[in-house]
């Protein structure tokens, strides 16, 4: 770990595991090093980066104002998958905040970043260790696939415990607002702070599901392969999905399918590549397997990857968000009878 700390102190870049996803870190005080993160990720410099700390006392080093609610949340949810957006301390490298007067801070519960931060004696700015728009990395091989040769060190810590990024909570407005759902579900946060809400943008996205035509909206966390999500809890939904898959197969398409264990038998006889994600009710397991499953199918030269959506509760909200964005908002409900020809665009 001292090797990693030395690299950070000298302005280098280190990829490391966290409990959420792998991060790619630089000293939060070194503007050039932080700039280099944007370059290797091919990330827009208008998208700010999270600063990782190892002790609650370090909050004062990176934030200029720390309201009592931040301490309350930190005491209850740190170390863990919760990021707090606060007013920025000017010590923090400019590139971290992408021109904003705020800074996002989190304390991971993974021993590797905690040790590197302590040994290097510097907070570490670290976004997820993936190329811009690609799914986050949840095993070291993903980091190698995206960033090998561009950074100084990759620390292999096995598969990330949670598999989804942290929840980003903005505390700079009157009402604490979730900007990105993540590893700490809103239900848990509301037990401590009842008035926490989602950003309007996210609420709009949640209601935007349904029409069988592809959206042209922003993509993030995406595989290279076309990615389409189908929701619906009724038996009809599974029948409809089977019909759509059979239609795609009849048109000579190579298909990958991600689904919960319980639905496996329904598709097992079809000549498609299946990745099961875990039991339907076990959102933790589905979350952990999600990016591994997507990235593995993405390497299989398929025409389309299809996934069954999840219930939007608990961790399911963050899973749904990643699916919606990875697919470019191609999330369609199959609870009513469908005409497979409405899905012809998947072939074209
Ligand atoms: O779990 C995680 O959060 C992982 C691990 C490595 O810690 N990190 C991560 O970083 O997901 P990244 O850069 O991929 O996503 C950070 C998110 C982005 O959506 C960014 O816009 C938002 O946090 N963010 C960062 N600083 C912000 C700020 N000052 N105000 C608002 N949003 C901010
Ligand atoms: Mg990211």
CSV table of C-alpha atoms and ligand atoms in Angstrom, one decimal:
chain,number,residue,atom,x,y,z
A,1,UNK,CA,0.0,0.0,0.0
A,2,UNK,CA,3.0,2.3,0.5
A,3,UNK,CA,3.8,2.0,-3.2
A,4,UNK,CA,0.3,3.3,-4.0
A,5,UNK,CA,0.6,6.1,-1.4
A,6,UNK,CA,4.0,7.2,-2.9
A,7,UNK,CA,2.5,7.3,-6.4
A,8,UNK,CA,-0.4,9.5,-5.2
A,9,UNK,CA,2.0,11.8,-3.4
A,10,UNK,CA,4.1,12.2,-6.5
A,11,UNK,CA,1.1,13.1,-8.6
A,12,UNK,CA,0.4,9.7,-10.2
A,13,UNK,CA,-2.8,7.8,-10.8
A,14,UNK,CA,-3.8,4.6,-8.9
A,15,UNK,CA,-6.8,2.4,-9.5
A,16,UNK,CA,-8.2,0.7,-6.4
A,17,UNK,CA,-11.2,-1.3,-5.3
A,18,UNK,CA,-13.9,0.3,-3.1
A,19,UNK,CA,-17.0,-1.4,-1.7
A,20,UNK,CA,-19.0,0.2,-4.6
A,21,UNK,CA,-16.9,0.1,-7.8
A,22,UNK,CA,-13.2,0.5,-8.6
A,23,UNK,CA,-12.0,4.0,-8.5
A,24,UNK,CA,-9.1,5.8,-10.2
A,25,UNK,CA,-7.5,8.2,-7.8
A,26,UNK,CA,-5.1,11.1,-7.6
A,27,UNK,CA,-4.2,13.6,-4.8
A,28,UNK,CA,-7.2,15.9,-4.4
A,29,UNK,CA,-4.7,18.7,-3.9
A,30,UNK,CA,-2.8,18.2,-7.2
A,31,UNK,CA,-4.5,20.0,-10.0
A,32,UNK,CA,-2.4,18.4,-12.8
A,33,UNK,CA,-2.9,14.9,-11.4
A,34,UNK,CA,-6.6,15.4,-11.3
A,35,UNK,CA,-6.6,16.8,-14.8
A,36,UNK,CA,-4.9,13.6,-15.9
A,37,UNK,CA,-7.8,11.6,-14.6
A,38,UNK,CA,-10.1,13.4,-17.0
A,39,UNK,CA,-7.7,12.7,-19.9
A,40,UNK,CA,-7.3,9.0,-19.3
A,41,UNK,CA,-11.0,8.4,-18.8
A,42,UNK,CA,-11.9,10.6,-21.8
A,43,UNK,CA,-14.3,12.4,-19.4
A,44,UNK,CA,-15.7,15.8,-19.9
A,45,UNK,CA,-14.0,18.3,-17.5
A,46,UNK,CA,-17.5,19.7,-16.7
A,47,UNK,CA,-18.3,16.5,-14.7
A,48,UNK,CA,-16.9,16.9,-11.2
A,49,UNK,CA,-15.1,14.1,-9.2
A,50,UNK,CA,-15.7,12.7,-5.7
A,51,UNK,CA,-13.1,13.3,-3.0
A,52,UNK,CA,-12.4,10.3,-0.8
A,53,UNK,CA,-11.4,10.8,2.8
A,54,UNK,CA,-10.5,8.3,5.6
A,55,UNK,CA,-11.7,10.1,8.7
A,56,UNK,CA,-14.7,12.4,9.5
A,57,UNK,CA,-12.3,15.1,10.7
A,58,UNK,CA,-11.0,15.4,7.1
A,59,UNK,CA,-14.4,16.9,6.1
A,60,UNK,CA,-13.1,20.3,7.1
A,61,UNK,CA,-10.0,19.9,4.8
A,62,UNK,CA,-12.2,19.6,1.7
A,63,UNK,CA,-15.4,21.4,2.6
A,64,UNK,CA,-15.7,25.0,3.7
A,65,UNK,CA,-19.0,24.6,5.4
A,66,UNK,CA,-20.1,21.4,7.1
A,67,UNK,CA,-23.8,21.6,8.3
A,68,UNK,CA,-24.8,19.5,11.2
A,69,UNK,CA,-26.9,17.2,9.0
A,70,UNK,CA,-23.6,16.2,7.2
A,71,UNK,CA,-22.1,15.1,10.5
A,72,UNK,CA,-25.3,13.2,11.3
A,73,UNK,CA,-25.3,11.4,8.0
A,74,UNK,CA,-21.5,10.7,8.2
A,75,UNK,CA,-21.9,9.2,11.7
A,76,UNK,CA,-24.7,7.0,10.5
A,77,UNK,CA,-23.6,6.0,7.0
A,78,UNK,CA,-19.8,6.3,6.8
A,79,UNK,CA,-17.7,4.6,6.0
A,80,UNK,CA,-20.1,3.4,3.2
A,81,UNK,CA,-21.7,4.1,-0.2
A,82,UNK,CA,-22.9,7.6,0.5
A,83,UNK,CA,-21.4,10.8,-1.1
A,84,UNK,CA,-22.2,14.2,0.3
A,85,UNK,CA,-22.1,17.4,-1.8
A,86,UNK,CA,-21.0,20.3,0.3
A,87,UNK,CA,-19.5,23.8,-0.2
A,88,UNK,CA,-16.0,23.5,-1.5
A,89,UNK,CA,-12.8,24.3,0.5
A,90,UNK,CA,-10.4,26.3,-1.8
A,91,UNK,CA,-7.6,23.8,-0.9
A,92,UNK,CA,-9.1,21.2,-3.1
A,93,UNK,CA,-7.7,21.2,-6.7
A,94,UNK,CA,-9.9,23.2,-9.1
A,95,UNK,CA,-10.4,20.3,-11.5
A,96,UNK,CA,-12.0,18.2,-8.8
A,97,UNK,CA,-15.1,20.4,-8.8
A,98,UNK,CA,-15.2,21.2,-12.5
A,99,UNK,CA,-15.7,24.9,-11.8
A,100,UNK,CA,-18.5,24.5,-9.2
A,101,UNK,CA,-18.3,26.0,-5.7
A,102,UNK,CA,-19.2,22.6,-4.2
A,103,UNK,CA,-17.4,19.4,-3.6
A,104,UNK,CA,-18.6,15.8,-3.3
A,105,UNK,CA,-17.1,13.8,-0.5
A,106,UNK,CA,-17.3,10.2,0.6
A,107,UNK,CA,-15.6,7.8,3.0
A,108,UNK,CA,-15.4,4.3,1.5
A,109,UNK,CA,-15.5,1.3,3.9
A,110,UNK,CA,-12.9,-0.6,1.8
A,111,UNK,CA,-9.6,-0.9,3.6
A,112,UNK,CA,-7.5,-0.3,0.5
A,113,UNK,CA,-8.5,3.3,-0.2
A,114,UNK,CA,-8.6,4.0,3.6
A,115,UNK,CA,-5.0,2.9,3.9
A,116,UNK,CA,-3.8,4.8,0.8
A,117,UNK,CA,-5.4,8.0,2.1
A,118,UNK,CA,-3.9,7.6,5.5
A,119,UNK,CA,-0.4,6.7,4.2
A,120,UNK,CA,-0.3,9.4,1.6
A,121,UNK,CA,-1.9,11.9,4.1
A,122,UNK,CA,-4.0,13.3,1.3
A,123,UNK,CA,-7.7,13.1,0.4
A,124,UNK,CA,-8.0,11.3,-2.9
A,125,UNK,CA,-10.1,12.5,-5.9
A,126,UNK,CA,-11.5,9.4,-7.6
A,127,UNK,CA,-14.2,8.8,-10.2
A,128,UNK,CA,-15.1,5.3,-11.2
A,129,UNK,CA,-12.3,3.5,-13.0
A,130,UNK,CA,-13.9,3.1,-16.4
A,131,UNK,CA,-13.7,4.9,-19.7
A,132,UNK,CA,-16.3,7.7,-20.1
A,133,UNK,CA,-19.8,6.3,-20.8
A,134,UNK,CA,-18.7,2.7,-20.2
A,135,UNK,CA,-20.1,0.6,-17.4
A,136,UNK,CA,-18.2,1.0,-14.1
A,137,UNK,CA,-15.5,-1.5,-13.2
A,138,UNK,CA,-16.4,-4.0,-10.5
A,139,UNK,CA,-13.5,-6.4,-11.0
A,140,UNK,CA,-9.8,-5.5,-11.7
A,141,UNK,CA,-10.1,-7.0,-15.2
A,142,UNK,CA,-12.6,-4.3,-16.1
A,143,UNK,CA,-10.0,-1.6,-15.1
A,144,UNK,CA,-7.4,-3.4,-17.2
A,145,UNK,CA,-9.7,-3.5,-20.2
A,146,UNK,CA,-10.4,0.2,-20.0
A,147,UNK,CA,-7.3,1.8,-18.6
A,148,UNK,CA,-4.3,-0.5,-18.8
A,149,UNK,CA,-1.1,1.4,-19.8
A,150,UNK,CA,-2.6,4.8,-19.0
A,151,UNK,CA,-2.2,4.8,-15.3
A,152,UNK,CA,0.6,4.0,-12.8
A,153,UNK,CA,-0.9,1.2,-10.7
A,154,UNK,CA,-4.0,-1.1,-10.6
A,155,UNK,CA,-4.7,-2.8,-7.3
A,156,UNK,CA,-6.7,-6.0,-7.6
A,157,UNK,CA,-9.1,-6.4,-4.7
A,158,UNK,CA,-11.4,-9.0,-6.2
A,159,UNK,CA,-15.1,-8.3,-7.0
A,160,UNK,CA,-16.6,-5.1,-5.4
A,161,UNK,CA,-19.0,-5.9,-2.5
A,162,UNK,CA,-21.8,-3.7,-3.7
A,163,UNK,CA,-21.2,-3.4,-7.5
A,164,UNK,CA,-23.0,-0.1,-7.9
A,165,UNK,CA,-21.7,3.5,-7.3
A,166,UNK,CA,-22.5,5.5,-4.1
A,167,UNK,CA,-25.6,7.5,-3.6
A,168,UNK,CA,-24.8,11.2,-4.3
A,169,UNK,CA,-26.7,13.5,-1.9
A,170,UNK,CA,-26.6,17.2,-2.3
A,171,UNK,CA,-26.7,19.1,1.1
A,172,UNK,CA,-26.2,22.6,-0.3
A,173,UNK,CA,-30.0,23.2,-0.8
A,174,UNK,CA,-32.8,23.5,1.7
A,175,UNK,CA,-34.0,20.0,1.1
A,176,UNK,CA,-31.3,17.3,0.9
A,177,UNK,CA,-31.6,16.0,-2.7
A,178,UNK,CA,-30.4,12.7,-4.2
A,179,UNK,CA,-28.6,13.5,-7.4
A,180,UNK,CA,-27.7,9.9,-8.2
A,181,UNK,CA,-29.4,6.9,-6.5
A,182,UNK,CA,-26.8,4.4,-5.4
A,183,UNK,CA,-25.5,1.9,-2.8
A,184,UNK,CA,-27.4,3.6,0.1
A,185,UNK,CA,-31.1,3.4,-0.7
A,186,UNK,CA,-33.4,6.4,0.0
A,187,UNK,CA,-35.4,4.3,2.5
A,188,UNK,CA,-32.4,4.0,4.8
A,189,UNK,CA,-31.5,7.7,4.5
A,190,UNK,CA,-35.1,8.7,5.3
A,191,UNK,CA,-35.0,6.8,8.6
A,192,UNK,CA,-32.6,9.5,9.7
A,193,UNK,CA,-33.6,12.5,7.5
A,194,UNK,CA,-37.3,12.0,6.6
A,195,UNK,CA,-37.5,14.9,4.1
A,196,UNK,CA,-34.8,13.6,1.7
A,197,UNK,CA,-36.0,13.7,-1.9
A,198,UNK,CA,-34.8,12.8,-5.4
A,199,UNK,CA,-33.8,15.5,-7.9
A,200,UNK,CA,-36.5,16.5,-10.3
A,201,UNK,CA,-34.5,15.2,-13.2
A,202,UNK,CA,-34.4,11.7,-11.7
A,203,UNK,CA,-38.1,11.7,-10.9
A,204,UNK,CA,-38.9,12.6,-14.5
A,205,UNK,CA,-36.7,9.8,-15.7
A,206,UNK,CA,-38.5,7.3,-13.4
A,207,UNK,CA,-41.8,8.3,-15.1
A,208,UNK,CA,-40.4,8.1,-18.6
A,209,UNK,CA,-40.7,4.4,-19.2
A,210,UNK,CA,-43.0,2.8,-21.7
A,211,UNK,CA,-43.2,3.5,-25.5
A,212,UNK,CA,-41.9,0.8,-27.8
A,213,UNK,CA,-39.6,3.2,-29.8
A,214,UNK,CA,-36.0,3.9,-29.1
A,215,UNK,CA,-35.1,7.2,-27.3
A,216,UNK,CA,-32.2,9.4,-28.5
A,217,UNK,CA,-31.4,10.5,-25.0
A,218,UNK,CA,-28.1,10.6,-23.2
A,219,UNK,CA,-26.2,7.3,-22.6
A,220,UNK,CA,-24.0,6.4,-19.7
A,221,UNK,CA,-22.7,3.2,-18.2
A,222,UNK,CA,-23.2,1.7,-21.6
A,223,UNK,CA,-22.0,-1.5,-23.3
A,224,UNK,CA,-21.0,-1.2,-26.9
A,225,UNK,CA,-23.7,-3.6,-27.9
A,226,UNK,CA,-27.3,-2.4,-28.2
A,227,UNK,CA,-28.9,-2.8,-24.8
A,228,UNK,CA,-32.6,-3.0,-24.2
A,229,UNK,CA,-34.5,-3.4,-20.9
A,230,UNK,CA,-37.9,-5.0,-20.5
A,231,UNK,CA,-40.0,-4.5,-17.4
A,232,UNK,CA,-43.3,-6.1,-16.3
A,233,UNK,CA,-44.1,-8.4,-13.4
A,234,UNK,CA,-47.0,-10.4,-14.9
A,235,UNK,CA,-46.7,-13.9,-16.6
A,236,UNK,CA,-47.7,-12.1,-19.9
A,237,UNK,CA,-44.5,-10.0,-19.7
A,238,UNK,CA,-42.4,-13.2,-19.8
A,239,UNK,CA,-44.5,-14.5,-22.7
A,240,UNK,CA,-44.1,-11.3,-24.6
A,241,UNK,CA,-40.3,-11.2,-24.0
A,242,UNK,CA,-40.1,-14.8,-25.3
A,243,UNK,CA,-42.0,-13.7,-28.4
A,244,UNK,CA,-39.7,-10.8,-29.0
A,245,UNK,CA,-36.6,-13.0,-28.6
A,246,UNK,CA,-38.0,-15.6,-31.0
A,247,UNK,CA,-38.7,-12.9,-33.5
A,248,UNK,CA,-35.1,-11.6,-33.2
A,249,UNK,CA,-33.7,-15.1,-33.5
A,250,UNK,CA,-35.8,-15.6,-36.7
A,251,UNK,CA,-34.0,-12.5,-38.0
A,252,UNK,CA,-30.7,-14.1,-37.3
A,253,UNK,CA,-29.8,-11.9,-34.4
A,254,UNK,CA,-27.3,-13.1,-31.7
A,255,UNK,CA,-28.8,-12.3,-28.3
A,256,UNK,CA,-27.6,-12.0,-24.7
A,257,UNK,CA,-30.1,-12.1,-21.9
A,258,UNK,CA,-29.6,-11.0,-18.2
A,259,UNK,CA,-32.3,-12.2,-15.9
A,260,UNK,CA,-33.1,-13.4,-12.3
A,261,UNK,CA,-32.6,-17.0,-11.4
A,262,UNK,CA,-36.4,-17.7,-11.2
A,263,UNK,CA,-36.9,-16.8,-14.9
A,264,UNK,CA,-34.0,-18.9,-16.3
A,265,UNK,CA,-36.1,-22.0,-17.1
A,266,UNK,CA,-38.4,-19.9,-19.2
A,267,UNK,CA,-35.7,-19.1,-21.7
A,268,UNK,CA,-33.2,-22.0,-21.2
A,269,UNK,CA,-34.2,-23.8,-24.4
A,270,UNK,CA,-33.5,-20.9,-26.7
A,271,UNK,CA,-30.1,-20.5,-28.5
A,272,UNK,CA,-29.1,-17.3,-26.7
A,273,UNK,CA,-26.4,-16.4,-24.2
A,274,UNK,CA,-27.9,-16.2,-20.7
A,275,UNK,CA,-26.4,-14.6,-17.6
A,276,UNK,CA,-28.3,-15.1,-14.4
A,277,UNK,CA,-28.0,-12.4,-11.9
A,278,UNK,CA,-29.3,-14.0,-8.7
A,279,UNK,CA,-32.6,-14.5,-7.0
A,280,UNK,CA,-35.3,-11.9,-7.9
A,281,UNK,CA,-35.7,-10.6,-4.3
A,282,UNK,CA,-31.9,-10.4,-3.7
A,283,UNK,CA,-31.2,-7.0,-5.0
A,284,UNK,CA,-27.7,-7.0,-3.4
A,285,UNK,CA,-26.7,-10.0,-5.5
A,286,UNK,CA,-28.2,-8.6,-8.7
A,287,UNK,CA,-26.4,-5.3,-8.1
A,288,UNK,CA,-23.1,-7.1,-7.5
A,289,UNK,CA,-23.5,-9.2,-10.7
A,290,UNK,CA,-24.8,-6.4,-12.9
A,291,UNK,CA,-21.8,-4.8,-14.5
A,292,UNK,CA,-19.9,-8.1,-14.6
A,293,UNK,CA,-22.8,-9.6,-16.5
A,294,UNK,CA,-23.2,-6.6,-18.9
A,295,UNK,CA,-19.5,-6.4,-19.6
A,296,UNK,CA,-19.1,-10.1,-20.1
A,297,UNK,CA,-22.0,-10.2,-22.7
A,298,UNK,CA,-20.6,-7.1,-24.3
A,299,UNK,CA,-17.4,-9.1,-25.2
A,300,UNK,CA,-19.4,-11.9,-26.9
A,301,UNK,CA,-20.1,-10.2,-30.2
A,302,UNK,CA,-23.8,-10.1,-29.9
A,303,UNK,CA,-26.3,-7.9,-31.8
A,304,UNK,CA,-28.4,-7.1,-28.7
A,305,UNK,CA,-28.2,-7.5,-24.9
A,306,UNK,CA,-31.6,-7.7,-23.2
A,307,UNK,CA,-32.2,-7.4,-19.5
A,308,UNK,CA,-35.3,-7.9,-17.4
A,309,UNK,CA,-35.9,-4.8,-15.2
A,310,UNK,CA,-36.0,-4.9,-11.4
A,311,UNK,CA,-38.5,-3.6,-8.9
A,312,UNK,CA,-37.9,0.1,-8.1
A,313,UNK,CA,-37.4,-0.3,-4.4
A,314,UNK,CA,-34.3,-0.3,-2.1
A,315,UNK,CA,-31.2,-1.0,-4.2
A,316,UNK,CA,-33.5,-1.6,-7.1
A,317,UNK,CA,-33.8,2.1,-7.7
A,318,UNK,CA,-30.1,2.5,-8.4
A,319,UNK,CA,-30.1,-0.7,-10.5
A,320,UNK,CA,-33.0,0.6,-12.5
A,321,UNK,CA,-31.2,4.0,-13.0
A,322,UNK,CA,-28.1,2.3,-14.4
A,323,UNK,CA,-30.2,0.2,-16.7
A,324,UNK,CA,-32.2,3.1,-17.9
A,325,UNK,CA,-29.0,5.1,-18.7
A,326,UNK,CA,-27.0,2.2,-20.1
A,327,UNK,CA,-29.7,1.5,-22.5
A,328,UNK,CA,-30.2,5.1,-23.5
A,329,UNK,CA,-33.7,5.0,-21.8
A,330,UNK,CA,-34.8,2.0,-23.8
A,331,UNK,CA,-37.0,0.5,-21.0
A,332,UNK,CA,-40.3,-1.0,-22.2
A,333,UNK,CA,-43.1,-2.5,-20.2
A,334,UNK,CA,-44.4,-5.8,-21.5
A,335,UNK,CA,-47.4,-6.3,-19.2
A,336,UNK,CA,-49.9,-5.9,-22.0
A,337,UNK,CA,-50.1,-7.8,-25.3
A,338,UNK,CA,-47.4,-6.7,-27.7
A,339,UNK,CA,-47.0,-6.7,-31.5
A,340,UNK,CA,-43.4,-7.9,-32.0
A,341,UNK,CA,-43.1,-5.8,-35.2
A,342,UNK,CA,-43.1,-2.8,-32.9
A,343,UNK,CA,-39.6,-4.0,-31.9
A,344,UNK,CA,-38.3,-4.2,-35.5
A,345,UNK,CA,-35.9,-1.2,-34.7
A,346,UNK,CA,-33.9,-3.6,-32.6
A,347,UNK,CA,-33.0,-5.5,-35.9
A,348,UNK,CA,-32.4,-2.4,-38.1
B,1,LIG,O1,-19.1,4.8,-5.5
B,1,LIG,C1,-18.7,5.8,-6.1
B,1,LIG,O2,-19.2,6.9,-5.9
B,1,LIG,C2,-17.5,5.6,-7.0
B,1,LIG,C3,-16.3,5.2,-6.2
B,1,LIG,C4,-15.0,5.1,-7.0
B,1,LIG,O3,-16.2,6.0,-5.1
B,1,LIG,N1,-17.2,6.9,-7.7
B,1,LIG,C5,-18.0,7.3,-8.7
B,1,LIG,O4,-17.5,8.5,-9.3
B,1,LIG,O5,-19.0,6.8,-9.1
B,1,LIG,P1,-18.0,9.1,-10.7
B,1,LIG,O6,-17.1,10.2,-11.0
B,1,LIG,O7,-18.1,8.0,-11.6
B,1,LIG,O8,-19.4,9.6,-10.3
B,1,LIG,C6,-19.5,10.8,-9.5
B,1,LIG,C7,-20.8,11.4,-9.6
B,1,LIG,C8,-21.0,12.0,-10.9
B,1,LIG,O9,-22.4,11.8,-11.3
B,1,LIG,C9,-20.8,13.5,-10.6
B,1,LIG,O10,-21.5,14.4,-11.5
B,1,LIG,C10,-21.2,13.7,-9.2
B,1,LIG,O11,-20.9,12.5,-8.6
B,1,LIG,N2,-20.6,14.8,-8.5
B,1,LIG,C11,-19.3,14.9,-8.2
B,1,LIG,N3,-19.0,16.1,-7.6
B,1,LIG,C12,-20.2,16.7,-7.6
B,1,LIG,C13,-20.6,18.1,-7.2
B,1,LIG,N4,-19.7,18.9,-6.6
B,1,LIG,N5,-21.8,18.4,-7.3
B,1,LIG,C14,-22.7,17.5,-7.9
B,1,LIG,N6,-22.4,16.3,-8.3
B,1,LIG,C15,-21.2,15.9,-8.2
B,2,LIG,MG1,-18.6,6.9,-13.2
